[in-house]
Amino acid sequence: MRRYLGRKLLIYVLTFFLAVTIDWLIPRFMPGDPVQTMLSRASLHAEAVEVMHGYYTRAFGLDVPVWRQYLNFWVAIFHGDLGTSVYLFPQPVIKIIMRAVPYDVFLLLPAILLSWFAGNWFGAFAARNKWLDNTLLPLGYILTATPYMWLGILLAWLFGVVLGIFPIAGAYSFSMRPHLSWAFIGSVVKHWFLPFASIFLVKFGGWAIGMRNMIIYELEADYSHYLEALGAPRGLIRKYAFRNAILPQITGLSLDLGVIVAGALVTEVVFSYPGIGYLILQAIQNQDYFLIQGCFLFIIIGVLLANFAIDIAYVIVDPRTRLGMVGESA
Amino acid sequence: MSLQVDNLTVYYQTLRGDVQALEGATFSIADGEIMGLAGESGCGKSTLANSLIRLVPPMRLVRGQVRLDGEVLPIDDARRMSDYRFSRVSVIPQYAMNALNPTRKVGKMMAELLGSKGVDFAATIPELKRRLDLVELSHDVLKMYPIELSGGMKQRVVMVLSTLLNPSLLIADEITSALDVSTQKAVAEMLVGFRDRGFVKSLIVITHDISILYQIADTILIMYAGQLAEKAPTDVIIRAPRHPYTKLLIASLPEVGVRYAERRLSGIPGRPPLLLDPPAGCRFRERCSVAFEKCLEAPPFVELEPGHFVACWKELGEDVDG
Ligand SMILES: Nc1ncnc2c1ncn2[C@@H]1O[C@H](COP(=O)(O)OP(=O)(O)OP(=O)(O)O)[C@@H](O)[C@H]1O
Ligand code: SF4
Ligand SMILES: [Mg+2]
């Protein structure tokens, strides 16, 4: 057990090291000089540009040899410093990210959890109901097969433009400042609903289909047939099948939870919802390499941590992994 | 008579039509009898075995009746049949190695299964432990997950569980084929032990290994292409078979102990017919060297001598006057 986790940990550390190195390379191998880009936006005199360039090069730590820059990068990471944004200069990248993350959590956590519970419940239910299986399941297939972009735009068009029930951009009304009042909370919820619903729908279809297929597979497994041959009631066979079918779904759920920090790029773009996904889009549009770098680094750390947590959780729920780690004990 | 099967006919429904895998089977098994069931691969052995305990689609009962201890079994009514399964008819499946739920401890799974059938698990524990001792399994297996057990151990766990409620009839389908030779012998001996101790009243043992049957079976039933060919005491089948197919089958064994399915029947030209659209009459006709016109009708399964049944017009003496 300890050796298994130790080995896993080593792999994660190596992955982290590699990912950070690649991430560090991004702005350095991107076309164009980020400082130049920023300066060219403000139309300044030639000498002013000269001076500013020197200043910013120092500010971004680009005036030392490359190997030093690399070391400094690591040191900064361990101080929680992801650099300074070019596009929102002089705000630190970490602060910008931290402002976006709550929106991702607020949007994705409920969407992922609710769709998981509802989808699995529905899939297990559909697996034993011919009528549901034949009518609503194709709907699930359509939902998961729909390009997400279309669904988002369709929802925005139908409920936002045609019916005018929900707003389709931002996290709250542009005319409001964040404060604690029912009106503000109402506005937040209203803005949240469509992005939430679009993610929920797509994920719901995926979970339902996955669960239904897994249950049917488990019901055809040898152990199910044996129980049937021994006259076990349907209830017991279904219970076993459900418990075994849910294991891969748990992995799926934890993978989903792990990438919450990555935001939901397409949704956030469609609904201009200010999470990490939307932030990345802006960073790219503004050629803010340091912001892109920071976002990626943040995502790398989040995903790796989540995966490690999943590994540990899986060891707890599935005896096969738990026992597989110590080898055959006959 | 423990088991009486009457004109049992079971087909598989497929898109291309009915696969006539079991046609008009009529035979019986006495109390305490261990009956071996043999025949080439695909001749319908498992179909016969499954019809007695778990007849589910695509299998379809076409006609026939099965009685156990004088009582008619509702073999095609899954709901009613489940009352008979385990307690009256039980099975050690071909896939015994994968028959246990991988995510449940063996003991817990047994408790839940017995509990769900309204049996008091706690009360059966002493007997369960006695039987584990009998098959040389440590009581610790109850606290283990199936993946912690070797193949042979899983097999024995399944043997003990399947017979725990002392069924009248136990069906063992190829339970030895995945084991090494010495384990095969041990498992076969255990089955005899179970019968001798009265854990099971009678047994159907399906195997590809005639030497196993020679060792443990009281009688042997030979099938060919979905039809019964011959049933007789083991000695008679081995030394004095009467059906032309049995004769060839036995003659093709250089010595007892060779698995006949692994070698094509030497000296029998042709292959068994496809069961999707089998020829009328005796299905062995095409390969039979003594076939004649009468063989266009299906031969009845007739008791020529006490305990010796044969389905062959030739043996019935029909060729003399026909
Ligand atoms: N699910 C099925 N659907 C259609 N046909 C089937 C099905 N299962 C078996 N059959 C056919 O029924 C016939 C009898 O099969 P069965 O499994 O009873 O043979 P068997 O004697 O047990 O063979 P083996 O020795 O290989 O186990 C075969 O011709 C097979 O092709
Ligand atoms: S009934 Fe005819 S074809 Fe069939 S085995 Fe006897 S002689 Fe041969
Ligand atoms: Mg078989």
XYZ file of C-alpha atoms and ligand atoms in Angstrom:
692
model
C 0.000 0.000 0.000
C 2.677 2.449 1.018
C 4.892 1.378 -1.863
C 2.017 1.709 -4.305
C 1.253 5.251 -3.216
C 4.959 6.057 -3.146
C 5.316 4.954 -6.753
C 2.260 6.935 -7.769
C 3.577 9.994 -5.986
C 6.874 9.730 -7.838
C 5.032 9.630 -11.164
C 3.019 12.697 -10.205
C 6.129 14.605 -9.179
C 7.820 13.777 -12.475
C 4.736 14.787 -14.440
C 4.547 18.030 -12.507
C 8.191 18.793 -13.210
C 7.777 18.164 -16.925
C 4.522 20.073 -17.205
C 5.947 23.097 -15.407
C 8.987 23.080 -17.664
C 6.844 23.022 -20.775
C 4.657 25.718 -19.304
C 7.727 27.847 -18.669
C 8.738 27.441 -22.307
C 5.403 28.720 -23.653
C 5.995 32.494 -23.586
C 9.628 32.052 -24.555
C 8.837 30.182 -27.719
C 5.753 32.104 -28.706
C 6.127 34.358 -31.704
C 6.583 37.995 -30.841
C 7.964 39.822 -27.838
C 5.276 40.170 -25.172
C 6.758 43.398 -23.848
C 6.888 44.856 -27.319
C 3.291 43.861 -27.866
C 2.167 45.633 -24.759
C 4.113 48.783 -25.536
C 2.885 48.959 -29.088
C -0.633 49.183 -27.772
C 0.141 52.470 -26.058
C 1.391 54.768 -28.815
C 4.520 56.221 -27.279
C 7.583 58.054 -28.513
C 10.555 56.013 -29.647
C 12.762 56.922 -26.659
C 9.908 56.405 -24.260
C 9.506 52.947 -25.732
C 13.213 52.343 -25.202
C 12.989 53.263 -21.522
C 9.742 51.440 -20.934
C 11.108 48.340 -22.624
C 14.049 48.234 -20.261
C 11.770 48.772 -17.312
C 9.322 46.043 -18.228
C 12.018 43.575 -19.180
C 13.326 43.933 -15.647
C 9.819 43.824 -14.214
C 9.113 40.494 -15.933
C 12.540 39.163 -14.974
C 13.692 38.791 -18.576
C 17.031 40.556 -18.110
C 18.889 37.561 -16.595
C 20.338 34.476 -18.363
C 17.826 31.847 -19.412
C 18.895 29.263 -16.821
C 18.392 31.876 -14.086
C 14.961 32.691 -15.433
C 14.110 29.007 -15.191
C 15.305 28.726 -11.596
C 13.546 31.926 -10.659
C 10.379 30.528 -12.149
C 10.516 27.528 -9.784
C 11.307 29.694 -6.798
C 8.399 31.960 -7.660
C 6.012 29.008 -7.994
C 6.800 27.892 -4.477
C 6.054 31.400 -3.290
C 2.686 31.282 -5.040
C 3.858 33.889 -7.518
C 2.750 33.233 -11.090
C 4.137 36.455 -12.535
C 2.521 39.659 -13.674
C -0.122 40.084 -16.301
C 0.726 42.074 -19.406
C -2.829 42.797 -20.422
C -3.983 43.804 -16.969
C -0.600 45.239 -15.919
C 0.445 45.461 -13.132
C -1.965 42.992 -11.550
C -0.356 39.718 -10.443
C -1.549 36.718 -12.463
C -2.454 34.777 -9.332
C -4.872 37.502 -8.255
C -6.624 37.525 -11.614
C -6.972 33.740 -11.514
C -8.284 33.748 -7.978
C -10.951 36.204 -9.035
C -12.098 33.836 -11.799
C -11.991 30.528 -9.902
C -15.065 31.072 -7.693
C -17.176 31.437 -10.840
C -15.927 28.096 -12.142
C -16.656 26.363 -8.886
C -20.041 28.001 -8.608
C -20.907 26.967 -12.157
C -19.316 23.536 -12.441
C -19.584 21.972 -9.015
C -23.394 21.893 -8.974
C -23.570 20.985 -12.664
C -21.175 18.053 -12.271
C -22.564 16.698 -9.024
C -26.231 17.046 -9.890
C -25.811 15.610 -13.374
C -23.863 12.694 -11.905
C -26.514 11.793 -9.376
C -29.420 12.348 -11.712
C -27.744 10.672 -14.690
C -26.708 7.539 -12.819
C -30.049 7.216 -11.166
C -31.830 7.633 -14.437
C -29.487 5.287 -16.327
C -29.933 2.530 -13.750
C -33.652 3.066 -13.924
C -33.722 2.990 -17.721
C -31.730 -0.261 -17.757
C -34.692 -2.139 -16.322
C -37.501 -0.278 -17.989
C -38.045 -1.164 -21.624
C -40.260 1.816 -22.290
C -37.826 4.372 -20.868
C -34.977 2.600 -22.564
C -36.668 2.956 -25.923
C -37.909 6.519 -25.613
C -35.767 8.661 -23.371
C -32.424 7.016 -23.937
C -32.154 8.052 -27.584
C -32.691 11.557 -26.249
C -29.647 11.053 -24.038
C -27.631 9.985 -27.063
C -28.732 13.071 -28.954
C -27.816 15.273 -26.000
C -24.311 13.899 -25.631
C -23.732 13.827 -29.368
C -24.795 17.447 -29.870
C -21.774 19.669 -30.298
C -21.786 21.563 -27.050
C -21.429 24.901 -28.813
C -24.743 24.376 -30.600
C -26.611 23.420 -27.498
C -25.256 26.469 -25.677
C -26.145 28.807 -28.494
C -29.538 27.178 -28.928
C -30.360 27.624 -25.265
C -29.100 31.197 -25.294
C -31.179 31.955 -28.371
C -34.350 30.247 -27.125
C -34.418 31.382 -23.504
C -32.417 34.560 -23.848
C -33.414 36.061 -27.164
C -36.797 34.556 -28.086
C -38.391 34.095 -24.677
C -36.248 36.670 -22.912
C -36.415 34.780 -19.610
C -32.715 34.580 -18.911
C -29.823 36.933 -19.551
C -27.135 35.491 -21.784
C -23.929 37.284 -20.843
C -21.907 37.950 -17.708
C -22.160 36.667 -14.163
C -24.536 39.391 -12.970
C -26.234 42.435 -14.400
C -23.780 45.009 -15.802
C -25.689 47.732 -14.036
C -24.984 46.254 -10.613
C -22.018 46.260 -8.286
C -21.476 43.116 -6.236
C -23.140 43.539 -2.864
C -25.301 41.511 -0.537
C -28.915 42.008 -1.488
C -31.711 39.836 -2.786
C -31.725 41.745 -6.043
C -28.059 41.015 -6.605
C -28.340 37.341 -5.634
C -31.308 37.032 -7.968
C -29.300 38.519 -10.782
C -26.399 36.124 -10.106
C -28.701 33.110 -10.120
C -30.409 34.247 -13.305
C -27.113 34.688 -15.100
C -25.907 31.373 -13.772
C -28.877 29.328 -14.891
C -28.336 28.960 -18.637
C -24.632 28.079 -18.508
C -25.447 25.657 -15.690
C -28.342 24.071 -17.556
C -26.331 23.589 -20.736
C -23.546 21.767 -18.902
C -25.999 19.791 -16.816
C -27.907 18.549 -19.854
C -24.884 17.327 -21.770
C -23.339 15.634 -18.762
C -26.628 14.124 -17.687
C -26.971 12.372 -21.037
C -23.425 11.026 -20.807
C -23.816 9.669 -17.283
C -27.205 8.137 -18.007
C -25.963 6.298 -21.084
C -22.775 5.176 -19.355
C -24.654 3.855 -16.360
C -27.260 2.089 -18.432
C -24.635 0.350 -20.557
C -22.510 -0.610 -17.566
C -25.490 -2.088 -15.712
C -26.525 -4.122 -18.713
C -22.961 -5.341 -19.041
C -22.812 -6.300 -15.369
C -26.178 -8.061 -15.579
C -24.694 -10.247 -18.314
C -21.552 -10.991 -16.293
C -20.947 -14.531 -15.076
C -21.554 -13.704 -11.442
C -24.994 -12.318 -12.287
C -25.902 -15.453 -14.208
C -24.719 -17.609 -11.339
C -26.861 -15.692 -8.858
C -29.790 -16.075 -11.211
C -29.167 -19.816 -11.513
C -29.254 -19.975 -7.714
C -32.610 -18.258 -7.753
C -31.471 -14.990 -6.187
C -34.181 -12.310 -6.351
C -33.836 -9.662 -9.068
C -33.279 -7.070 -6.378
C -30.050 -8.613 -5.124
C -28.657 -9.153 -8.625
C -29.462 -5.548 -9.538
C -27.905 -4.283 -6.352
C -24.629 -6.058 -7.121
C -24.707 -4.927 -10.731
C -25.355 -1.345 -9.649
C -22.543 -1.361 -7.132
C -20.066 -2.701 -9.666
C -21.309 -0.438 -12.426
C -20.928 2.666 -10.285
C -17.171 2.150 -9.812
C -16.100 3.450 -13.228
C -18.656 6.233 -12.839
C -16.897 7.308 -9.649
C -13.643 7.541 -11.568
C -15.407 9.612 -14.202
C -16.874 11.896 -11.571
C -13.555 12.487 -9.901
C -11.903 13.202 -13.235
C -14.619 15.766 -13.880
C -14.193 17.317 -10.461
C -10.455 17.404 -11.021
C -10.743 19.647 -14.039
C -13.114 22.140 -12.424
C -10.127 24.435 -12.085
C -9.785 24.342 -15.856
C -13.200 25.889 -16.159
C -15.587 25.208 -18.998
C -14.042 27.025 -21.918
C -16.840 26.764 -24.459
C -19.677 27.472 -22.018
C -17.903 30.455 -20.572
C -17.176 31.793 -24.016
C -20.751 31.324 -25.236
C -22.231 32.976 -22.148
C -19.340 35.377 -21.464
C -19.134 33.865 -18.012
C -16.029 35.146 -16.234
C -14.362 31.886 -15.178
C -10.928 30.520 -16.021
C -12.046 29.413 -19.478
C -13.141 32.901 -20.388
C -9.956 34.268 -18.885
C -7.815 32.018 -21.080
C -9.685 33.230 -24.140
C -9.006 36.840 -23.182
C -5.386 36.113 -22.411
C -4.941 34.561 -25.840
C -6.750 37.353 -27.627
C -4.540 39.876 -25.877
C -1.369 37.851 -26.332
C -0.866 37.927 -22.597
C 1.602 35.041 -22.413
C 2.193 35.356 -18.704
C -1.485 35.123 -17.968
C -1.784 32.077 -20.247
C 1.214 30.551 -18.534
C -0.278 31.205 -15.120
C -3.633 29.743 -16.070
C -2.026 26.591 -17.410
C 0.154 26.189 -14.376
C -2.844 26.597 -12.127
C -4.730 23.970 -14.116
C -1.783 21.553 -14.064
C -1.534 21.717 -10.311
C -5.270 21.339 -9.853
C -5.575 18.355 -12.175
C -2.599 16.539 -10.694
C -3.809 17.043 -7.142
C -7.282 15.863 -8.082
C -5.924 12.774 -9.819
C -3.861 11.857 -6.834
C -6.910 12.190 -4.634
C -8.821 9.929 -7.049
C -6.144 7.271 -6.864
C -6.405 7.221 -3.131
C -10.201 7.194 -3.187
C -10.253 4.317 -5.643
C -8.020 2.235 -3.461
C -10.637 2.642 -0.782
C -13.731 1.774 -2.843
C -12.509 -1.065 -5.050
C -11.016 -4.148 -3.388
C -9.527 -5.207 -6.719
C -7.131 -2.245 -6.788
C -6.484 -2.540 -3.097
C -5.540 -6.197 -3.349
C -3.872 -5.946 -6.729
C -1.232 -3.716 -5.152
C 0.192 -6.349 -2.871
C 0.227 -8.970 -5.605
C -1.458 -12.366 -5.638
C -1.959 -13.773 -2.201
C -3.158 -17.317 -2.683
C -36.864 -41.523 -9.900
C -35.221 -38.286 -9.003
C -35.452 -36.630 -12.409
C -37.758 -37.442 -15.286
C -37.411 -35.608 -18.577
C -40.139 -36.104 -21.147
C -39.850 -35.181 -24.808
C -37.953 -32.025 -23.885
C -37.411 -29.820 -26.917
C -35.627 -26.499 -26.648
C -34.683 -24.127 -29.461
C -32.605 -20.960 -29.593
C -34.465 -18.177 -31.325
C -32.156 -16.311 -33.667
C -32.652 -13.848 -36.481
C -31.943 -16.589 -38.986
C -34.446 -18.989 -37.480
C -34.620 -21.547 -34.692
C -31.468 -23.410 -33.717
C -32.849 -26.833 -32.834
C -30.342 -27.572 -30.115
C -32.379 -30.100 -28.131
C -34.937 -32.345 -29.783
C -37.301 -34.712 -27.979
C -35.071 -35.676 -25.058
C -36.628 -38.365 -22.868
C -34.676 -39.952 -20.034
C -34.602 -40.263 -16.280
C -32.095 -40.251 -13.466
C -32.485 -42.405 -10.375
C -31.958 -41.297 -6.784
C -28.258 -41.312 -6.037
C -27.308 -41.668 -9.690
C -24.361 -39.787 -11.154
C -25.037 -39.434 -14.847
C -22.270 -38.396 -17.202
C -23.313 -36.403 -20.266
C -21.019 -36.580 -23.264
C -20.923 -35.789 -26.958
C -19.048 -33.590 -29.393
C -18.819 -29.855 -28.855
C -22.068 -28.163 -29.884
C -24.252 -31.255 -29.543
C -26.479 -29.591 -26.950
C -25.115 -30.711 -23.585
C -25.162 -27.261 -22.040
C -28.518 -26.576 -23.633
C -29.969 -29.605 -21.886
C -28.335 -28.649 -18.596
C -29.447 -25.027 -18.785
C -33.018 -25.937 -19.649
C -33.260 -27.726 -16.331
C -32.335 -24.675 -14.280
C -32.158 -21.429 -16.216
C -34.148 -21.463 -19.425
C -33.933 -17.838 -20.571
C -34.186 -16.141 -23.963
C -33.020 -16.771 -26.635
C -33.831 -20.288 -25.397
C -37.427 -21.277 -25.895
C -39.246 -24.300 -24.550
C -40.978 -25.838 -27.545
C -42.499 -28.859 -25.840
C -41.824 -31.343 -23.115
C -41.930 -31.624 -19.372
C -39.487 -32.064 -16.521
C -40.346 -33.629 -13.170
C -38.157 -33.599 -10.102
C -39.115 -35.993 -7.303
C -42.478 -36.355 -8.976
C -43.173 -32.633 -9.093
C -43.386 -30.773 -12.426
C -40.711 -28.062 -12.695
C -41.932 -24.752 -14.166
C -38.775 -24.523 -16.236
C -39.994 -21.790 -18.602
C -41.469 -19.599 -15.860
C -38.507 -17.698 -14.444
C -40.455 -16.329 -11.493
C -41.828 -19.624 -10.253
C -38.660 -21.481 -11.148
C -36.560 -19.347 -8.845
C -38.176 -21.076 -5.856
C -36.751 -24.385 -7.069
C -33.322 -23.091 -7.978
C -30.569 -23.626 -5.433
C -32.799 -25.522 -2.984
C -34.025 -28.253 -5.368
C -31.982 -27.923 -8.567
C -28.544 -26.386 -8.434
C -25.601 -25.877 -10.719
C -21.848 -25.608 -10.698
C -21.391 -23.527 -13.821
C -18.768 -23.888 -16.507
C -17.440 -20.452 -15.569
C -17.055 -21.253 -11.862
C -13.842 -19.209 -11.833
C -15.808 -16.005 -12.531
C -18.990 -16.947 -10.738
C -18.346 -14.856 -7.638
C -19.048 -11.148 -7.407
C -15.555 -9.603 -7.466
C -16.396 -6.749 -5.106
C -17.980 -8.759 -2.287
C -16.267 -10.874 0.324
C -17.170 -14.528 -0.155
C -18.882 -14.897 3.214
C -20.816 -11.666 2.875
C -22.032 -12.638 -0.569
C -23.201 -16.009 0.751
C -24.996 -14.324 3.633
C -26.759 -11.910 1.308
C -27.734 -14.638 -1.128
C -29.090 -16.963 1.536
C -30.762 -14.084 3.343
C -32.506 -13.013 0.165
C -33.897 -16.532 -0.171
C -35.189 -16.463 3.377
C -32.581 -18.883 4.739
C -31.041 -18.139 8.119
C -27.351 -17.753 7.298
C -26.143 -17.773 10.890
C -27.777 -21.172 11.404
C -26.044 -22.638 8.362
C -22.564 -21.462 9.331
C -21.557 -24.632 11.262
C -22.576 -26.821 8.310
C -20.870 -24.437 5.884
C -17.641 -24.706 7.855
C -17.886 -28.492 7.964
C -18.177 -28.534 4.206
C -15.296 -26.131 3.712
C -13.199 -28.560 5.762
C -14.391 -31.351 3.537
C -13.084 -29.637 0.395
C -9.944 -28.612 2.255
C -10.600 -24.901 2.284
C -9.636 -22.718 5.213
C -12.518 -20.896 6.895
C -10.651 -17.700 6.138
C -11.925 -17.781 2.560
C -15.192 -16.391 3.900
C -13.376 -13.193 4.793
C -11.636 -12.887 1.443
C -12.481 -11.331 -1.884
C -12.657 -13.697 -4.864
C -9.502 -12.216 -6.365
C -7.572 -13.406 -3.331
C -8.443 -17.016 -4.166
C -6.767 -19.254 -6.718
C -8.836 -20.756 -9.523
C -9.093 -24.096 -7.771
C -10.156 -22.423 -4.533
C -12.899 -20.468 -6.278
C -14.075 -23.680 -7.856
C -14.387 -25.338 -4.462
C -16.102 -22.310 -2.940
C -18.687 -22.528 -5.710
C -19.074 -26.281 -5.171
C -19.770 -25.763 -1.498
C -22.140 -22.854 -2.052
C -24.093 -24.543 -4.851
C -24.766 -27.627 -2.745
C -25.314 -25.899 0.589
C -29.101 -26.362 0.530
C -28.885 -30.080 -0.348
C -30.527 -29.972 -3.788
C -32.112 -33.052 -5.320
C -30.315 -32.473 -8.589
C -26.920 -30.913 -9.163
C -25.644 -30.063 -12.620
C -21.895 -29.731 -13.095
C -21.038 -28.348 -16.529
C -17.390 -28.886 -17.516
C -16.194 -28.013 -14.081
C -12.884 -29.767 -14.548
C -11.823 -28.472 -17.944
C -9.834 -25.508 -16.603
C -7.984 -27.510 -13.965
C -4.788 -29.539 -14.065
C -5.058 -33.316 -14.059
C -4.526 -33.975 -10.366
C -6.954 -31.221 -9.369
C -9.488 -32.633 -11.822
C -9.363 -35.978 -10.076
C -9.699 -34.331 -6.665
C -12.690 -32.268 -7.766
C -14.331 -35.328 -9.307
C -13.819 -37.270 -6.067
C -15.376 -34.414 -4.114
C -18.505 -34.645 -6.254
C -18.792 -38.343 -5.440
C -18.220 -37.507 -1.780
C -21.054 -34.967 -1.883
C -23.371 -37.617 -3.308
C -22.295 -40.260 -0.783
C -22.896 -37.875 2.100
C -26.330 -37.018 0.753
C -25.575 -33.333 0.030
C -27.036 -33.944 -3.422
C -29.377 -36.703 -4.439
C -28.385 -37.077 -8.065
C -25.932 -35.466 -10.436
C -25.481 -34.635 -14.084
C -21.791 -34.291 -14.930
C -20.919 -32.794 -18.298
C -17.353 -33.216 -19.402
C -15.119 -33.586 -22.395
C -13.015 -36.057 -20.510
C -14.400 -39.589 -20.616
C -11.822 -40.777 -18.095
C -13.461 -38.542 -15.485
C -16.796 -40.149 -16.240
C -15.206 -43.580 -16.083
C -13.966 -42.698 -12.650
C -17.155 -41.273 -11.143
C -20.254 -41.781 -13.299
C -22.785 -44.564 -12.717
C -24.333 -44.043 -16.141
C -23.420 -42.156 -19.296
C -25.767 -40.386 -21.684
C -24.396 -39.774 -25.187
C -25.845 -36.971 -27.327
C -25.439 -36.258 -30.996
C -26.540 -33.044 -32.747
C -29.295 -32.231 -30.276
C -30.676 -35.754 -30.030
C -30.088 -38.421 -27.404
C -28.154 -41.357 -28.854
C -27.592 -43.788 -26.029
C -27.771 -44.114 -22.266
C -26.381 -47.040 -20.286
C -24.325 -47.888 -17.217
C -20.761 -46.603 -17.597
C -19.253 -50.028 -18.101
C -21.690 -50.892 -20.845
C -21.103 -47.631 -22.716
C -17.358 -48.138 -22.612
C -17.258 -51.881 -23.320
C -20.427 -52.707 -25.229
C -21.953 -49.626 -26.860
C -24.758 -50.264 -29.360
C -25.411 -46.944 -31.112
C -23.144 -46.542 -34.198
C -22.101 -43.076 -33.026
C -21.151 -44.269 -29.532
C -19.181 -47.114 -31.060
C -17.160 -44.710 -33.180
C -16.763 -42.276 -30.301
C -15.420 -44.953 -27.960
C -13.305 -46.612 -30.642
C -11.697 -43.287 -31.476
C -10.335 -43.013 -27.944
C -6.890 -44.649 -28.078
C -7.119 -45.033 -24.360
C -9.399 -43.738 -21.700
C -8.131 -40.316 -20.700
C -7.971 -38.577 -24.050
C -10.268 -35.648 -24.500
C -12.290 -36.506 -27.505
C -13.241 -32.978 -28.377
C -9.679 -32.005 -29.003
C -9.233 -34.406 -31.849
C -11.684 -34.730 -34.684
C -13.339 -38.080 -34.573
C -10.896 -40.107 -36.575
C -12.481 -42.435 -39.086
C -15.865 -40.707 -39.061
C -16.123 -38.846 -42.331
C -18.056 -35.567 -42.325
C -19.131 -33.201 -39.571
C -22.193 -32.923 -37.390
C -25.086 -31.175 -39.164
C -25.875 -27.531 -38.480
C -28.702 -27.283 -36.010
C -30.275 -24.265 -37.689
C -31.809 -26.532 -40.304
C -31.026 -30.113 -39.313
C -31.963 -33.053 -41.549
C -35.173 -34.870 -40.672
C -34.924 -38.295 -39.119
C -31.778 -39.566 -37.439
C -29.316 -36.695 -37.426
C -26.368 -39.080 -37.542
C -27.572 -40.447 -40.890
C -25.040 -38.648 -43.099
C -22.109 -40.093 -41.219
C -23.574 -43.462 -40.384
C -22.149 -46.410 -42.313
C -25.178 -48.597 -41.678
C -27.946 -46.104 -42.454
C -30.999 -47.224 -44.440
C -34.397 -45.839 -45.558
C -36.042 -46.104 -42.159
C -33.473 -43.645 -40.835
C -35.381 -40.826 -42.557
C -37.672 -40.997 -39.541
C -36.382 -39.996 -36.128
C -35.615 -43.169 -34.139
C -37.262 -43.450 -30.684
C -35.118 -43.738 -27.554
C -35.936 -47.284 -26.526
C -34.861 -49.372 -23.529
C -33.356 -52.452 -25.203
C -32.119 -53.986 -21.982
C -32.822 -52.826 -18.432
C -31.108 -49.459 -18.067
C -29.753 -49.457 -21.621
C -31.465 -46.993 -23.972
C -30.614 -46.619 -27.653
C -32.024 -44.428 -30.428
C -31.199 -46.376 -33.589
C -33.434 -48.175 -36.070
C -30.732 -50.716 -36.752
C -30.557 -51.757 -33.114
C -34.340 -51.926 -33.002
C -34.157 -54.571 -35.702
C -36.079 -52.435 -38.192
C -33.686 -53.234 -41.030
C -34.663 -56.916 -41.091
C -38.300 -56.442 -41.979
C -37.902 -52.925 -43.398
N -27.232 -18.307 -27.505
C -27.303 -19.120 -28.582
N -27.904 -18.704 -29.700
C -27.983 -19.520 -30.785
N -27.491 -20.748 -30.836
C -26.873 -21.231 -29.748
C -26.740 -20.439 -28.557
N -26.086 -21.170 -27.639
C -25.810 -22.357 -28.215
N -26.292 -22.389 -29.473
C -26.223 -23.547 -30.414
O -26.833 -24.636 -29.816
C -26.092 -25.818 -30.053
C -25.795 -26.536 -28.768
O -24.953 -25.726 -27.967
P -24.473 -26.168 -26.538
O -23.817 -25.008 -25.902
O -25.593 -26.793 -25.804
O -23.369 -27.279 -26.895
P -22.446 -28.123 -25.923
O -22.734 -29.531 -26.199
O -22.568 -27.663 -24.532
O -21.023 -27.782 -26.508
P -19.623 -27.631 -25.718
O -19.159 -29.017 -25.494
O -18.768 -26.919 -26.700
O -19.882 -26.875 -24.480
C -24.857 -25.415 -30.820
O -25.045 -25.759 -32.170
C -24.775 -23.928 -30.659
O -24.319 -23.356 -31.855
S -30.912 -44.699 -36.910
Fe -30.008 -45.212 -38.851
S -28.698 -43.448 -39.291
Fe -29.226 -43.338 -37.162
S -27.560 -44.347 -36.185
Fe -29.112 -45.925 -36.463
S -28.632 -46.808 -38.406
Fe -27.429 -44.964 -38.307
Mg -21.259 -26.603 -23.129
